[in-house]
XYZ file of C-alpha atoms in Angstrom:
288
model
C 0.000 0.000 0.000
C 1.565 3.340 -0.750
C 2.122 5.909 1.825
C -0.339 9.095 1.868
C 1.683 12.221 0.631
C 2.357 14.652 3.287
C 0.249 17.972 3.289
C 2.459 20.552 1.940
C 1.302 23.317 3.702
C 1.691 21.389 7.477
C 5.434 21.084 6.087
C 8.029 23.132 8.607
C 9.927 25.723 7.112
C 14.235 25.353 6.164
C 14.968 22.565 8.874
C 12.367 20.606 9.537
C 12.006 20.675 12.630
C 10.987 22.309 15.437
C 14.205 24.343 17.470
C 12.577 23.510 21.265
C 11.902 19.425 20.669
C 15.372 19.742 18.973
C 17.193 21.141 22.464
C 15.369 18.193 24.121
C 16.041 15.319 22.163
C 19.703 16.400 22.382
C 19.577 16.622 25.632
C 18.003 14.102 26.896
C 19.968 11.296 24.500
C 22.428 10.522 27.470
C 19.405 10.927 29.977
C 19.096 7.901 32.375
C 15.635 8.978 32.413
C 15.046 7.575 29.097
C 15.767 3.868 30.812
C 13.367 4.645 33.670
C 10.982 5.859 30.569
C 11.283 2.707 28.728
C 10.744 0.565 31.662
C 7.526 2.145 32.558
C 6.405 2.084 29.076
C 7.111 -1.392 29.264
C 5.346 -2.226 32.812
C 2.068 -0.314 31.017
C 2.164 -2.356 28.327
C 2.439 -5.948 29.975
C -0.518 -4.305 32.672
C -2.556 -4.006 29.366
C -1.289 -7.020 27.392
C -2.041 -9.146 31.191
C -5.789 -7.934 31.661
C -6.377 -8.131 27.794
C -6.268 -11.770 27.730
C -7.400 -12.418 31.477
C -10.734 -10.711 30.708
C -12.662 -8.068 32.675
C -11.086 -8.367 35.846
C -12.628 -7.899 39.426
C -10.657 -5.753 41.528
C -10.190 -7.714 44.757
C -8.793 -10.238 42.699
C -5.795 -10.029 40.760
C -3.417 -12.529 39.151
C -0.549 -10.813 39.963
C 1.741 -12.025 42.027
C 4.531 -9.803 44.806
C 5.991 -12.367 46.220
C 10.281 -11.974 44.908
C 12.613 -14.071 44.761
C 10.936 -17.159 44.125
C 9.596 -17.129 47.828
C 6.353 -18.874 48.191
C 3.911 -19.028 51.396
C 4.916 -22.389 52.223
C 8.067 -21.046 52.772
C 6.599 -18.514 54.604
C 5.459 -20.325 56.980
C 8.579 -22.341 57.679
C 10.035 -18.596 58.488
C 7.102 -17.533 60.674
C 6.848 -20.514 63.172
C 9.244 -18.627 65.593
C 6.723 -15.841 65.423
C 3.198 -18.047 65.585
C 5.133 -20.346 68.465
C 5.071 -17.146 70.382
C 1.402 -16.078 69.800
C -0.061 -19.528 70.023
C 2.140 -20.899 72.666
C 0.417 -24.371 73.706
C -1.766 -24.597 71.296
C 1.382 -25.533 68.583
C 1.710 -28.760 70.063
C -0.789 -30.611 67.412
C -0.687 -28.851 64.007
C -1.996 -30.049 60.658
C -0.062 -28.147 57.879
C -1.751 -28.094 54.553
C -0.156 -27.349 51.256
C 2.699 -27.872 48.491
C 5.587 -29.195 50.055
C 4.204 -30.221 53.605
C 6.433 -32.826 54.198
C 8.869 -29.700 54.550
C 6.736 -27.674 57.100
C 5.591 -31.020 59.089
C 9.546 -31.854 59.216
C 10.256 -28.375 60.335
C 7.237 -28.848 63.303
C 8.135 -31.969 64.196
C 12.118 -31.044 64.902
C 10.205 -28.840 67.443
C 10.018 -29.786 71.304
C 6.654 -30.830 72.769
C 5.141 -31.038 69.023
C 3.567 -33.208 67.103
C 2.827 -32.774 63.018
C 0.800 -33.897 60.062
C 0.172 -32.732 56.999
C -2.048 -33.043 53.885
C -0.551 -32.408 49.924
C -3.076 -30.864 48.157
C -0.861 -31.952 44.573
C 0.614 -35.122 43.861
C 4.330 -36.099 44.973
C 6.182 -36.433 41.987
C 9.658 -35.908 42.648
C 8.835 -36.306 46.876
C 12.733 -37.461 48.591
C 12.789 -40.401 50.900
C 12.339 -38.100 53.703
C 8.821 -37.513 52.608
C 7.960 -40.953 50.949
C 8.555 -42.038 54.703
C 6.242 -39.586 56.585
C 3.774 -40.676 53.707
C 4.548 -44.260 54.745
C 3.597 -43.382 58.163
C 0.249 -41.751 57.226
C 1.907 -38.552 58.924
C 1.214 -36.875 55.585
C -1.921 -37.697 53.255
C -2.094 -36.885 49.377
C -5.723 -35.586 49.032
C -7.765 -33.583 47.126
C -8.571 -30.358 49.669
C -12.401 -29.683 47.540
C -13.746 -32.921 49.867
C -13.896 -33.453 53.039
C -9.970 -34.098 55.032
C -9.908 -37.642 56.639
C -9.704 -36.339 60.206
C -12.337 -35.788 62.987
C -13.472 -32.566 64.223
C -11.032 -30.787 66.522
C -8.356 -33.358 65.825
C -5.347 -30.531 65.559
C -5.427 -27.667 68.303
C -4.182 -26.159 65.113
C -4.035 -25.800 61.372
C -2.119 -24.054 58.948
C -2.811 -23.575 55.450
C -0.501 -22.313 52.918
C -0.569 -21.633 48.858
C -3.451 -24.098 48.650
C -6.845 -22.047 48.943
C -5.514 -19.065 46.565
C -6.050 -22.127 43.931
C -9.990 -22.526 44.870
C -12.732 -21.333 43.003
C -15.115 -19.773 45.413
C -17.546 -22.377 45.009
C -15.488 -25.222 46.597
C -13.930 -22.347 49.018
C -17.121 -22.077 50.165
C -16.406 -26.063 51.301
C -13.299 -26.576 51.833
C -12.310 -23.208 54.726
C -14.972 -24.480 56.839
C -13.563 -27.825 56.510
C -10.265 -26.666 57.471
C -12.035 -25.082 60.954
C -14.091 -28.157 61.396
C -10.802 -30.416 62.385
C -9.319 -27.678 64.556
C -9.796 -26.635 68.004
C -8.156 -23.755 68.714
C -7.705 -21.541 65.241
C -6.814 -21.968 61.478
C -4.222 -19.710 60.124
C -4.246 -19.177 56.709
C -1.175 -17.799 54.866
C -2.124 -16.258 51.073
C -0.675 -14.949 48.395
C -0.257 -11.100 48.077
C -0.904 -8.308 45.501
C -0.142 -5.161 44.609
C -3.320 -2.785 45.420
C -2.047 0.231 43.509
C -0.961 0.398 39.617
C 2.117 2.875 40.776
C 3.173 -0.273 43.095
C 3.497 -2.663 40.161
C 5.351 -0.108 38.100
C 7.685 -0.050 41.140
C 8.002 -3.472 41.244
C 8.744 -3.636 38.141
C 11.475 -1.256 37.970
C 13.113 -2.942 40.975
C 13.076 -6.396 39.528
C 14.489 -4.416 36.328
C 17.337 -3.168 38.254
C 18.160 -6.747 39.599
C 18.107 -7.638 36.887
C 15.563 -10.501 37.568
C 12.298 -10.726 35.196
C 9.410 -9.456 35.889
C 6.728 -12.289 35.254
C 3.192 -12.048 36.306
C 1.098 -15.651 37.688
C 1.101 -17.934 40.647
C 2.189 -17.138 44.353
C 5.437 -18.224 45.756
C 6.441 -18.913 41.517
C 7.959 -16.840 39.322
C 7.258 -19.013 36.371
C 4.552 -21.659 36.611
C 5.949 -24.397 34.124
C 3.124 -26.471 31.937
C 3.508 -29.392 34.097
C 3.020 -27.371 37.232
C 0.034 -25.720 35.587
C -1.731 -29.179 35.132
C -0.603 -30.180 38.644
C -2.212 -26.808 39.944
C -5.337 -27.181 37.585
C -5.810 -24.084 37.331
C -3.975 -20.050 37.681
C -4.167 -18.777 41.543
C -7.038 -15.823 41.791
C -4.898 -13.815 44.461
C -7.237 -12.048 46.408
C -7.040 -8.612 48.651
C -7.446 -8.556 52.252
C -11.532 -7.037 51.725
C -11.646 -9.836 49.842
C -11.267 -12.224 51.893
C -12.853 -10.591 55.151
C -15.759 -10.288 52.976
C -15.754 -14.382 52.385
C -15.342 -14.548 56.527
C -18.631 -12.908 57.156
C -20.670 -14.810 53.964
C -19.118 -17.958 55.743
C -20.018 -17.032 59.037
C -15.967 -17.625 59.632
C -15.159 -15.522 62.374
C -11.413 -13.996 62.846
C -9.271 -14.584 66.084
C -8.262 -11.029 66.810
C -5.938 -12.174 69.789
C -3.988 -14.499 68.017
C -3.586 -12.196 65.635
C -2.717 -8.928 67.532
C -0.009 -11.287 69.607
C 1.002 -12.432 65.945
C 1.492 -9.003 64.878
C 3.463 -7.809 68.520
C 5.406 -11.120 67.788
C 6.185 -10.137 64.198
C 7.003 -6.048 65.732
C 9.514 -7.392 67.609
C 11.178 -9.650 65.223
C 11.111 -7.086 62.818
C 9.696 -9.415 60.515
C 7.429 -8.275 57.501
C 5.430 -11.102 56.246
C 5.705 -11.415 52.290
C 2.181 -13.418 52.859
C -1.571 -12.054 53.350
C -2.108 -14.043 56.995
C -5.470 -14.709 58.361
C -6.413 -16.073 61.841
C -9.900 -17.968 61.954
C -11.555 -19.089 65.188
C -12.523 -22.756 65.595
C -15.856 -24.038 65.639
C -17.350 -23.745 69.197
């Protein structure tokens, strides 16, 4: 197709150009500003490219993910039982963990004085070390499908914990499977979720940093910075991470209601500490 001939009369007199863009292109070409530029160009573009193909979006729920580093909330939890030994105290002594890589957490708890562990995989073991084929063995961990109902009775663990599983539930079987998780405990249920970024300028932040670190900037799954295809299958299906008024808003439709001790001792633990959970963390109240 051949190109439309420029107007004559919109045509700029001797140089071409325009003397004031001139001074600014020349001196801005060694700018570092054009790099910062680029970058947020760039973090616009994947924001549109993402919610393009995701569809019309809610906005407590975003698939974006702000966990670095490859972190995940199972490892989260592995770095907060200092902090929920001290705001549970005796009630750590029986905890069911459940999520990816249990046999991790429940070797963690059970290392522990005074504590016993189990823990349910929500995904199959394919590549599970001896370590965990034994607690397996020894029905200390259970491969199961979290949408039914777990194999335990009601109030068997003074405590549960539950970790990159739930973030994976539609909230039709979330509507099952929380309330499960609160039927088998006795004291609380402590749920650790994934994250997100509640403000566009904090994603274009983000996304500078991990520019400067030169890590890449990949949007998905918590605790993953790239969800392979055979993870994807194993998972089912892309984690919906949802805010904080999210979720409070599923505690009160669920007639779930939240342990504010534990959690203000969790959060005086976590003051002290100085430690800044890269996790959303919940704390439900059993059953009475």
């Amino acid at each position: 197709m051949s190109r439309r001939p420029v107007n004559p009369s919109r045509r700029l007199g001797d140089g071409g150009s325009i003397p004031f863009v001139a001074s600014i292109q020349s001196k801005s070409h060694n700018s570092p500003l054009i790099s910062i530029g680029l970058v947020i160009v760039g973090a616009i573009l994947l924001i549109g490219y993402f919610y393009s193909s995701s569809g019309a979006a809610s906005s407590d729920i975003k698939d974006v993910s702000k966990l670095e580093g490859g972190s995940s909330c199972t490892l989260e939890v592995l770095q907060a039982l200092p902090i929920l030994k001290k705001a549970y105290g005796d009630s750590m002594h029986k905890v069911l963990h459940v999520g990816p890589d249990t046999c991790t957490v429940v070797s963690s708890l059970l290392a522990e004085e005074d504590t016993e562990a189990w823990g349910v995989e929500p995904y199959e073991l394919d590549d599970a070390g001896a370590k965990c084929k034994s607690l397996v063995r020894k029905g200390i961990v259970r491969v199961a499908d979290i949408k039914f109902p777990l194999p335990y009775r009601a109030k068997s663990f003074s405590l549960v914990i539950v970790s990159d599983a739930l973030d994976y539930l539609s909230p039709k079987y979330l509507n099952k499977t929380l309330p499960e998780l609160v039927r088998v405990s006795s004291d609380s249920v402590v749920i650790f979720s994934g994250t997100v970024l509640s403000e566009s300028s904090d994603l274009l932040v983000y996304a500078f940093e991990r520019f400067k670190s030169g890590t890449e900037f990949i949007f998905g799954y918590p605790g993953q910075q790239r969800v392979r295809g055979e993870q994807l299958a194993k998972f089912g299906r892309p984690a919906k991470l949802r805010s904080s008024s999210w979720w409070i808003r599923f505690f009160v439709q669920t007639s779930l209601e939240e342990n504010d001790t534990a959690g203000k001792k969790f959060q005086q633990a976590s003051a002290k500490k100085a430690y800044a959970p890269a996790c959303q963390v919940f704390h439900l109240k059993s059953f009475s």
